[in-house]
Amino acid sequence: MADAVRIVIIGGGPGGYVAGIRAAQRGADVTVVEKDLIGGTCLNRGCIPTKALLGSIEALHKARSGAEFGFAVGGDITPDFPRMMERKAAISKQLRDGIIAIFKKRKVKLVAGEGRIVGPGKVEVTTAEGTVELAADKIIIATGSEPARLPFFDFDQPTVLTSTSALELDAIPASLLIIGAGVIGCEFASVFSELGTQITMVEMMPQMLPLEDTRLAKQFQQIFKKKGIEVMLKTRVEGIAEYGADHITANIEGGQQITAEKMLVSIGRQPNSKGIGLETVGVETDGRGYIVINDKLETTAKDVYAIGDINGGILLAHVASYEGLIAVENCLGGNAQRDLKVVPSCIYTLPEIASIGLTEDQARDEGFEPVTGTFRLGAAGKALAIGEGVGYIQIIADHATDKVIGANMMGPHVTDLIHEIAVSIKNGLTVKQIGDTIHAHPTIGEALMEAAHDVHGESVHVVG
Ligand code: FAD
């Protein structure tokens, strides 16, 4: 029998650990090198901790809506922030333990330490016990990214937060200035506004959630406004006037100043590509430091692949994991190509947002003649029953072929619902095929079926 292919993976986030498990399933000899906690940003500083906090505030929000639902809760309903943070930490730990157990079962070796490439097929790891040399037939770089830091903010000040330090607060801030109204800024705004924090968001683009459909972003801004969240668009923060012991004052374009207890800078990410020995084998990076790859996820160096945030494609955990599977396939002699045409984008706010494929404007720009169908959740029985009748589902189709080409949605469980559209686009399904499929009643899913009927002007529950 041929010797197993030796694969060394640097970084154990959702890209690296998923690649590790898949490679072991396929019979490779796998080592994952991780300098911090297994699970990476996603499990420890990103997706999971934020969603654990959102789980707490959803429960808090429901408990506070007792009068609407017809029950009374004795006394004030107040958040127990330390307990919420403990719960968040426990969920991350449970998932980390699960990965470690799978690694053991699948014989994936985990080396705790900082890895760097030192030459073709060679990775050196600095561990607590000393240096370890690993020999590899294939190397997969999955070192991820970290919060981008604007040079004119002093991140050593306790009043200046990144998404990482915002997840480690020990008390609820009375007020929070959020720089950047993208996905991460909006998720934190949802959490802290329910906890009673006074929030101001400053965004330099003309709409919040700049990558989303304009109509959806506008409606979402109205929802934030009702919650008392102030959103300033087309506005820049020019610098900091004062770093106080318990407050920060920022200078805003136009001479205005905003003072808050804390300031969260959520303006994007930067790659972890420094100090990992890329130059020793000739792995090239682009102007921003992201590793250059082709569709097979090969870098410019032979037998070196790069997956997840580090290649600067779409910075999402499910993309990192998908790329892990593609890279492993290719490490083991396959010819898999990355295809990022159909990637669900989900925003875990209250209400949730999900989108995929093309917006109506993008479809027009790409030469389609888009037709849309919409269904408001205010007319969906299930949404009303659970007290969440705000939002809508919109499907975008190509008039010539009736094929589904995009969707955007806002409302309860839309981050789960989006996958019906993902499967439809990926497999070239038509709006008629979705509309002809029996959807259970009462569900949020049937609102999607109604939106499909509405593309042809035939939604039964739409007036006029
Ligand atoms: P990472 O998860 O960043 O993992 C890289 C790992 O490599 C880290 O563990 C790091 O310690 C390790 N490492 C780095 N250098 C070395 C080295 N030299 N040696 C050894 N180890 C090293 N995405 C979603 O899809 N859904 C969400 O809901 C979502 N929410 C998010 C919320 C927040 C607040 C943030 C910040 C991000 C969120 N993301 C979300 C994005 C998601 O977390 C990332 O896209 C994903 O974690 C990228 O995976 P990765 O494996 O490429 O890198």
Coordinates of C-alpha atoms and ligand atoms in Angstrom, one line a residue:
M1 CA 0.0 0.0 0.0
A2 CA 1.3 3.5 -0.9
D3 CA 2.3 5.7 2.1
A4 CA -0.4 8.1 3.3
V5 CA -0.1 11.6 2.0
R6 CA 1.3 13.9 4.8
I7 CA -0.8 17.0 5.1
V8 CA 0.1 19.8 7.5
I9 CA -2.5 22.5 8.1
I10 CA -1.6 25.7 9.7
G11 CA -4.6 27.1 11.6
G12 CA -7.5 25.3 13.2
G13 CA -10.4 27.5 12.4
P14 CA -13.5 26.3 10.4
G15 CA -11.2 26.1 7.4
G16 CA -8.4 24.2 8.9
Y17 CA -10.2 21.8 11.3
V18 CA -12.7 20.8 8.7
A19 CA -9.9 20.2 6.1
G20 CA -8.1 18.1 8.8
I21 CA -11.1 15.9 9.5
R22 CA -11.9 15.4 5.8
A23 CA -8.3 14.6 5.0
A24 CA -8.2 12.0 7.7
Q25 CA -11.5 10.5 6.4
R26 CA -9.7 10.1 3.1
G27 CA -6.8 8.3 4.6
A28 CA -4.2 11.1 4.8
D29 CA -1.7 11.5 7.6
V30 CA -2.9 14.9 9.0
T31 CA -1.4 17.4 11.4
V32 CA -3.2 20.6 12.4
V33 CA -1.1 23.3 14.0
E34 CA -3.0 25.8 16.1
K35 CA -1.5 28.6 18.2
D36 CA -4.6 29.5 20.2
L37 CA -8.0 27.7 20.6
I38 CA -9.2 25.1 18.1
G39 CA -12.2 26.4 16.2
G40 CA -10.5 29.7 15.4
T41 CA -12.3 33.1 15.1
C42 CA -15.6 31.4 14.3
L43 CA -15.9 29.3 17.4
N44 CA -14.1 31.5 19.9
R45 CA -14.3 35.2 18.8
G46 CA -16.9 35.3 16.0
C47 CA -20.0 33.3 14.8
I48 CA -20.7 31.2 17.8
P49 CA -20.1 33.6 20.7
T50 CA -22.2 36.4 19.0
K51 CA -25.0 33.9 18.2
A52 CA -24.9 32.7 21.8
L53 CA -25.4 36.3 23.0
L54 CA -28.1 36.8 20.5
G55 CA -29.8 33.6 21.8
S56 CA -29.8 35.3 25.3
I57 CA -31.2 38.5 24.0
E58 CA -33.9 36.8 22.0
A59 CA -35.1 35.0 25.1
L60 CA -34.9 38.3 27.0
H61 CA -36.9 40.1 24.3
K62 CA -39.6 37.3 24.4
A63 CA -39.7 37.4 28.2
R64 CA -40.3 41.2 28.1
S65 CA -43.1 40.7 25.6
G66 CA -45.2 38.8 28.2
A67 CA -48.1 41.3 28.0
E68 CA -48.4 40.7 24.2
F69 CA -48.3 36.9 24.6
G70 CA -50.7 36.8 27.6
F71 CA -48.5 36.1 30.6
A72 CA -47.0 38.0 33.5
V73 CA -43.6 37.5 34.9
G74 CA -43.1 38.6 38.5
G75 CA -40.7 41.5 39.1
D76 CA -38.4 43.3 36.7
I77 CA -36.9 41.3 33.8
T78 CA -33.3 42.3 33.9
P79 CA -30.3 40.8 32.1
D80 CA -27.7 38.9 34.1
F81 CA -24.7 39.8 31.9
P82 CA -22.0 37.7 33.6
R83 CA -24.3 34.7 33.3
M84 CA -24.9 35.4 29.6
M85 CA -21.1 35.6 29.1
E86 CA -20.7 32.3 31.0
R87 CA -23.3 30.6 28.8
K88 CA -21.5 31.9 25.7
A89 CA -18.2 30.6 26.9
A90 CA -19.7 27.2 27.8
I91 CA -21.2 26.8 24.3
S92 CA -17.8 27.6 22.6
K93 CA -16.1 25.1 24.9
Q94 CA -18.7 22.4 24.2
L95 CA -18.1 22.8 20.5
R96 CA -14.2 22.9 20.9
D97 CA -14.4 19.6 22.9
G98 CA -16.5 18.1 20.1
I99 CA -13.8 18.9 17.6
I100 CA -11.0 17.5 19.8
A101 CA -13.0 14.3 20.2
I102 CA -13.4 13.9 16.5
F103 CA -9.7 14.6 16.0
K104 CA -8.9 11.8 18.4
K105 CA -11.3 9.4 16.8
R106 CA -10.0 10.2 13.3
K107 CA -6.4 10.3 14.3
V108 CA -5.9 13.9 13.3
K109 CA -2.7 15.1 15.2
L110 CA -3.1 18.5 16.9
V111 CA 0.1 20.4 17.6
A112 CA -0.4 23.4 19.9
G113 CA 1.9 26.2 18.8
E114 CA 2.7 28.8 16.3
G115 CA 3.5 27.4 12.8
R116 CA 5.6 28.8 10.0
I117 CA 6.8 27.4 6.7
V118 CA 10.6 27.2 6.7
G119 CA 11.1 25.7 3.2
P120 CA 9.4 23.3 0.7
G121 CA 7.5 20.6 2.6
K122 CA 8.8 21.9 6.0
V123 CA 6.8 23.5 8.8
E124 CA 8.4 24.6 12.1
V125 CA 6.2 24.9 15.2
T126 CA 7.1 26.9 18.3
T127 CA 5.4 25.1 21.1
A128 CA 5.5 25.6 24.9
E129 CA 8.0 22.8 25.1
G130 CA 10.3 23.9 22.2
T131 CA 10.5 23.7 18.5
V132 CA 8.9 20.9 16.5
E133 CA 9.7 20.2 12.8
L134 CA 7.0 18.8 10.6
A135 CA 7.5 17.2 7.2
A136 CA 4.7 17.6 4.7
D137 CA 3.8 16.5 1.2
K138 CA 1.2 19.2 1.1
I139 CA 0.7 22.3 3.2
I140 CA -2.7 24.0 3.7
I141 CA -2.5 27.6 5.1
A142 CA -5.7 28.4 7.1
T143 CA -4.4 31.2 9.4
G144 CA -7.5 33.4 9.0
S145 CA -7.9 37.0 9.8
E146 CA -8.2 39.5 12.7
P147 CA -10.1 42.8 13.2
A148 CA -8.7 45.6 11.0
R149 CA -7.2 48.4 13.1
L150 CA -7.3 52.0 11.8
P151 CA -4.0 53.6 12.7
F152 CA -5.6 56.7 14.2
F153 CA -7.3 54.8 17.0
D154 CA -5.4 53.7 20.1
F155 CA -6.5 50.1 20.5
D156 CA -4.6 49.8 23.9
Q157 CA -7.2 52.1 25.4
P158 CA -9.9 50.2 27.5
T159 CA -12.6 52.4 25.9
V160 CA -11.7 51.2 22.3
L161 CA -13.1 47.8 21.4
T162 CA -12.7 45.4 18.6
S163 CA -15.2 42.6 18.0
T164 CA -12.9 40.4 20.0
S165 CA -12.7 42.6 23.1
A166 CA -16.4 43.4 22.9
L167 CA -17.1 39.7 23.5
E168 CA -15.0 39.8 26.7
L169 CA -16.7 42.8 28.4
D170 CA -17.5 42.3 32.1
A171 CA -20.3 44.9 32.2
I172 CA -22.9 46.3 29.9
P173 CA -21.8 49.8 28.7
A174 CA -24.3 52.6 29.2
S175 CA -23.5 53.9 25.7
L176 CA -21.6 52.6 22.7
L177 CA -20.4 54.3 19.6
I178 CA -20.1 51.8 16.7
I179 CA -17.8 52.7 13.8
G180 CA -19.1 50.7 10.8
A181 CA -22.7 49.6 10.2
G182 CA -21.8 46.4 8.4
V183 CA -22.8 42.9 9.5
I184 CA -20.6 42.7 12.7
G185 CA -21.5 46.3 13.8
C186 CA -25.2 45.5 13.4
E187 CA -25.1 42.2 15.2
F188 CA -23.4 43.9 18.2
A189 CA -25.9 46.8 18.0
S190 CA -28.8 44.3 18.2
V191 CA -27.3 42.6 21.3
F192 CA -26.4 45.8 23.3
S193 CA -29.5 47.8 22.4
E194 CA -31.7 45.0 23.9
L195 CA -29.4 45.1 27.0
G196 CA -30.2 48.9 27.4
T197 CA -27.1 50.4 25.9
Q198 CA -27.6 53.7 24.1
I199 CA -26.1 53.1 20.6
T200 CA -24.9 55.4 17.8
M201 CA -23.6 53.9 14.6
V202 CA -21.4 55.9 12.1
E203 CA -21.1 54.6 8.6
M204 CA -19.3 56.3 5.7
M205 CA -21.3 54.5 3.0
P206 CA -24.8 55.8 1.9
Q207 CA -26.6 52.8 3.4
M208 CA -26.1 50.5 6.4
L209 CA -25.3 46.9 5.5
P210 CA -23.8 48.2 2.2
L211 CA -23.8 44.8 0.5
E212 CA -27.5 44.2 1.0
D213 CA -30.4 45.2 -1.2
T214 CA -31.1 48.9 -0.8
R215 CA -34.8 48.5 0.1
L216 CA -34.0 45.9 2.7
A217 CA -31.3 48.0 4.3
K218 CA -33.7 51.1 4.4
Q219 CA -36.4 49.0 6.2
F220 CA -33.9 47.6 8.5
Q221 CA -32.7 51.1 9.4
Q222 CA -36.2 52.0 10.3
I223 CA -36.4 49.0 12.6
F224 CA -33.2 50.1 14.3
K225 CA -34.6 53.6 14.6
K226 CA -37.6 52.3 16.5
K227 CA -35.3 50.5 18.9
G228 CA -33.7 53.9 19.5
I229 CA -30.4 53.1 17.6
E230 CA -29.1 56.2 15.8
V231 CA -27.5 55.5 12.5
M232 CA -25.4 58.2 10.8
L233 CA -24.8 57.4 7.1
K234 CA -22.3 59.1 4.7
T235 CA -20.4 60.1 7.8
R236 CA -16.7 59.6 8.7
V237 CA -15.1 59.5 12.1
E238 CA -12.1 61.9 11.8
G239 CA -10.3 61.1 15.0
I240 CA -10.5 61.0 18.8
A241 CA -10.8 64.2 20.8
E242 CA -10.4 62.5 24.2
Y243 CA -9.6 59.1 25.6
G244 CA -11.1 59.5 29.1
A245 CA -10.9 56.9 31.9
D246 CA -14.5 56.0 31.5
H247 CA -15.5 57.6 28.2
I248 CA -14.3 58.4 24.7
T249 CA -15.1 61.4 22.5
A250 CA -14.8 61.0 18.8
N251 CA -14.6 63.8 16.2
I252 CA -17.2 63.3 13.5
E253 CA -17.0 64.9 10.0
G254 CA -18.7 68.3 10.0
G255 CA -17.4 69.4 13.4
Q256 CA -19.7 67.2 15.5
Q257 CA -18.4 65.2 18.5
I258 CA -19.9 62.0 20.0
T259 CA -19.1 60.9 23.5
A260 CA -19.8 57.3 24.6
E261 CA -18.6 54.9 27.4
K262 CA -17.1 52.6 24.8
M263 CA -16.3 52.7 21.1
L264 CA -16.5 49.5 18.9
V265 CA -14.4 49.6 15.7
S266 CA -16.0 47.2 13.2
I267 CA -14.6 48.3 9.9
G268 CA -13.5 44.9 8.5
R269 CA -10.7 42.4 8.8
Q270 CA -7.0 42.0 8.0
P271 CA -5.2 38.8 7.1
N272 CA -2.9 36.8 9.4
S273 CA -0.2 36.4 6.7
K274 CA 2.8 38.0 8.4
G275 CA 5.5 35.8 10.0
I276 CA 4.3 32.5 8.6
G277 CA 7.2 32.0 6.2
L278 CA 5.4 32.7 2.9
E279 CA 8.6 34.1 1.4
T280 CA 10.5 30.9 2.1
V281 CA 8.6 29.0 -0.6
G282 CA 7.4 31.9 -2.8
V283 CA 3.7 32.2 -1.7
E284 CA 2.6 35.6 -3.1
T285 CA 0.1 38.0 -1.4
D286 CA -1.9 40.8 -2.9
G287 CA -1.6 44.5 -1.9
R288 CA -3.7 43.9 1.3
G289 CA -1.7 40.9 2.4
Y290 CA -4.2 38.2 1.4
I291 CA -2.7 35.1 -0.2
V292 CA -3.1 34.8 -4.0
I293 CA -4.8 31.6 -5.1
N294 CA -6.4 30.0 -8.2
D295 CA -9.7 28.2 -8.3
K296 CA -8.1 25.0 -7.1
L297 CA -7.0 27.0 -4.0
E298 CA -3.3 26.5 -5.0
T299 CA -1.0 29.3 -4.1
T300 CA 1.9 30.4 -6.2
A301 CA 4.1 27.8 -4.4
K302 CA 4.0 24.2 -5.4
D303 CA 2.0 21.9 -3.0
V304 CA 0.9 24.9 -0.8
Y305 CA -2.8 25.7 -0.6
A306 CA -4.6 28.6 1.1
I307 CA -8.2 28.4 2.4
G308 CA -10.7 30.6 4.3
D309 CA -10.3 34.2 5.3
I310 CA -6.5 34.2 4.5
N311 CA -7.2 34.1 0.7
G312 CA -9.5 37.2 1.0
G313 CA -12.4 35.6 -1.0
I314 CA -15.6 35.7 1.0
L315 CA -14.8 36.0 4.7
L316 CA -17.4 33.6 6.1
A317 CA -17.0 30.4 8.1
H318 CA -19.1 28.2 5.7
V319 CA -16.9 29.4 2.8
A320 CA -13.7 28.5 4.8
S321 CA -15.0 25.0 5.5
Y322 CA -16.1 24.5 1.9
E323 CA -12.7 25.6 0.7
G324 CA -11.1 23.1 3.2
L325 CA -13.0 20.3 1.4
I326 CA -11.9 21.5 -2.0
A327 CA -8.2 21.9 -1.0
V328 CA -8.1 18.4 0.5
E329 CA -9.6 16.9 -2.6
N330 CA -6.9 18.6 -4.6
C331 CA -4.1 17.6 -2.1
L332 CA -5.1 14.0 -2.7
G333 CA -4.9 14.2 -6.5
G334 CA -8.3 15.6 -7.4
N335 CA -9.2 18.4 -9.7
A336 CA -11.9 20.3 -7.7
Q337 CA -12.6 23.9 -8.5
R338 CA -14.0 26.5 -6.1
D339 CA -17.3 27.9 -7.1
L340 CA -18.5 30.9 -5.0
K341 CA -21.5 31.9 -7.1
V342 CA -24.1 30.6 -4.6
V343 CA -23.1 31.6 -1.1
P344 CA -25.8 32.4 1.5
S345 CA -25.1 35.6 3.4
C346 CA -26.8 35.7 6.8
I347 CA -27.1 38.5 9.4
Y348 CA -28.1 37.5 12.9
T349 CA -29.9 40.5 14.1
L350 CA -33.4 41.0 15.5
P351 CA -35.0 40.4 12.9
E352 CA -32.7 38.2 11.0
I353 CA -31.6 39.0 7.4
A354 CA -30.5 36.6 4.7
S355 CA -29.7 37.0 1.0
I356 CA -28.2 35.0 -1.8
G357 CA -27.5 35.4 -5.5
L358 CA -28.2 38.7 -7.3
T359 CA -30.2 41.7 -6.1
E360 CA -32.7 43.1 -8.5
D361 CA -30.2 45.9 -9.5
Q362 CA -27.3 43.5 -9.9
A363 CA -29.5 41.2 -12.1
R364 CA -30.3 44.2 -14.3
D365 CA -26.6 45.2 -14.5
E366 CA -25.7 41.6 -15.5
G367 CA -28.2 41.7 -18.4
F368 CA -31.1 39.8 -17.0
E369 CA -34.7 41.0 -17.1
P370 CA -35.5 40.5 -13.4
V371 CA -38.9 39.8 -12.2
T372 CA -39.7 39.7 -8.4
G373 CA -42.2 38.2 -6.1
T374 CA -42.6 39.4 -2.5
F375 CA -44.5 38.2 0.5
R376 CA -44.9 40.3 3.7
L377 CA -44.5 38.3 6.9
G378 CA -47.3 40.5 8.4
A379 CA -49.7 38.2 6.4
A380 CA -48.0 34.9 7.4
G381 CA -49.9 33.1 10.2
K382 CA -46.8 31.5 11.7
A383 CA -45.0 34.8 11.9
L384 CA -47.9 36.4 13.7
A385 CA -48.3 33.4 16.0
I386 CA -44.7 33.8 17.2
G387 CA -45.0 37.6 17.5
E388 CA -42.6 38.3 14.7
G389 CA -44.7 39.5 11.8
V390 CA -42.1 42.1 10.7
G391 CA -40.2 41.6 7.4
Y392 CA -40.7 40.0 4.0
I393 CA -39.4 37.5 1.6
Q394 CA -38.4 38.5 -1.9
I395 CA -37.5 36.2 -4.8
I396 CA -35.7 37.4 -7.9
A397 CA -36.1 35.4 -11.1
D398 CA -35.0 35.7 -14.7
H399 CA -38.0 36.5 -16.8
A400 CA -36.7 34.6 -19.9
T401 CA -36.1 31.3 -18.2
D402 CA -38.2 31.6 -14.9
K403 CA -35.1 30.4 -13.1
V404 CA -34.5 31.7 -9.5
I405 CA -31.4 34.0 -9.5
G406 CA -31.6 35.6 -6.1
A407 CA -33.5 36.3 -2.9
N408 CA -33.4 38.6 0.0
M409 CA -35.4 38.2 3.2
M410 CA -35.8 39.7 6.6
G411 CA -37.7 38.0 9.5
P412 CA -37.7 35.0 11.8
H413 CA -35.7 32.0 10.8
V414 CA -34.8 33.4 7.4
T415 CA -31.1 32.4 8.0
D416 CA -32.4 28.8 7.8
L417 CA -34.9 29.4 5.0
I418 CA -32.3 30.8 2.6
H419 CA -31.0 27.3 1.9
E420 CA -34.2 26.4 -0.1
I421 CA -33.1 29.2 -2.5
A422 CA -29.5 28.1 -2.4
V423 CA -30.5 24.6 -3.6
S424 CA -32.8 26.2 -6.2
I425 CA -30.2 28.5 -7.7
K426 CA -27.4 25.8 -7.6
N427 CA -29.6 23.4 -9.5
G428 CA -31.2 25.8 -11.9
L429 CA -34.8 25.4 -10.5
T430 CA -37.5 27.7 -11.6
V431 CA -39.9 29.8 -9.6
K432 CA -42.7 27.6 -10.8
Q433 CA -41.0 24.5 -9.4
I434 CA -40.8 26.2 -6.0
G435 CA -44.4 27.3 -6.2
D436 CA -45.6 23.8 -7.2
T437 CA -43.9 22.3 -4.2
I438 CA -46.3 21.8 -1.2
H439 CA -45.0 23.8 1.8
A440 CA -46.3 23.1 5.3
H441 CA -48.8 25.3 6.9
P442 CA -48.3 27.3 9.0
T443 CA -44.6 28.0 8.5
I444 CA -42.3 30.8 7.5
G445 CA -41.4 28.5 4.6
E446 CA -44.9 28.9 3.1
A447 CA -44.2 32.6 2.8
L448 CA -41.4 31.7 0.5
M449 CA -43.8 29.6 -1.6
E450 CA -46.2 32.6 -1.7
A451 CA -43.3 34.9 -2.8
A452 CA -42.7 32.4 -5.6
H453 CA -46.4 32.5 -6.7
D454 CA -46.2 36.3 -6.5
V455 CA -43.5 36.3 -9.2
H456 CA -46.3 35.3 -11.6
G457 CA -48.8 37.6 -9.9
E458 CA -50.6 34.6 -8.3
S459 CA -50.0 34.8 -4.6
V460 CA -53.3 33.7 -3.0
H461 CA -52.7 35.8 0.2
V462 CA -51.6 39.1 -1.4
V463 CA -54.3 41.8 -1.6
G464 CA -54.4 43.4 -5.1
Ligands
FAD1 P1 -10.0 31.7 11.5 O1 -11.4 31.2 12.0 O2 -9.6 33.1 11.8 O3 -9.0 30.6 12.1 C1 -7.6 30.8 11.9 C2 -6.9 30.1 13.0 O4 -5.5 30.1 12.7 C3 -7.0 30.8 14.4 O5 -7.4 29.8 15.3 C4 -5.6 31.3 14.7 O6 -5.3 31.2 16.0 C5 -4.8 30.2 13.9 N1 -3.4 30.7 13.5 C6 -3.1 31.9 12.9 N2 -1.8 32.0 12.6 C7 -1.3 30.8 13.1 C8 0.0 30.3 13.1 N3 1.1 30.9 12.6 N4 0.2 29.0 13.6 C9 -0.8 28.3 14.2 N5 -2.1 28.8 14.2 C10 -2.3 30.0 13.6 N6 -18.9 33.9 9.6 C11 -20.1 33.2 9.3 O7 -20.1 32.4 8.4 N7 -21.2 33.3 10.1 C12 -21.2 34.2 11.2 O8 -22.2 34.3 11.9 C13 -20.1 34.9 11.5 N8 -20.0 35.8 12.5 C14 -18.9 36.5 12.8 C15 -18.9 37.3 13.9 C16 -17.8 38.0 14.2 C17 -17.8 38.9 15.4 C18 -16.6 37.8 13.5 C19 -15.3 38.5 13.9 C20 -16.5 37.0 12.4 C21 -17.7 36.3 12.1 N9 -17.8 35.4 11.0 C22 -18.9 34.8 10.7 C23 -16.6 35.2 10.1 C24 -15.9 33.9 10.4 O9 -15.6 33.9 11.8 C25 -14.6 33.7 9.6 O10 -14.9 33.9 8.3 C26 -14.0 32.3 9.8 O11 -13.7 32.1 11.2 C27 -12.8 32.1 9.0 O12 -12.3 30.9 9.2 P2 -10.7 30.5 8.9 O13 -10.6 29.1 9.2 O14 -10.3 31.0 7.6 O15 -9.9 31.4 10.0

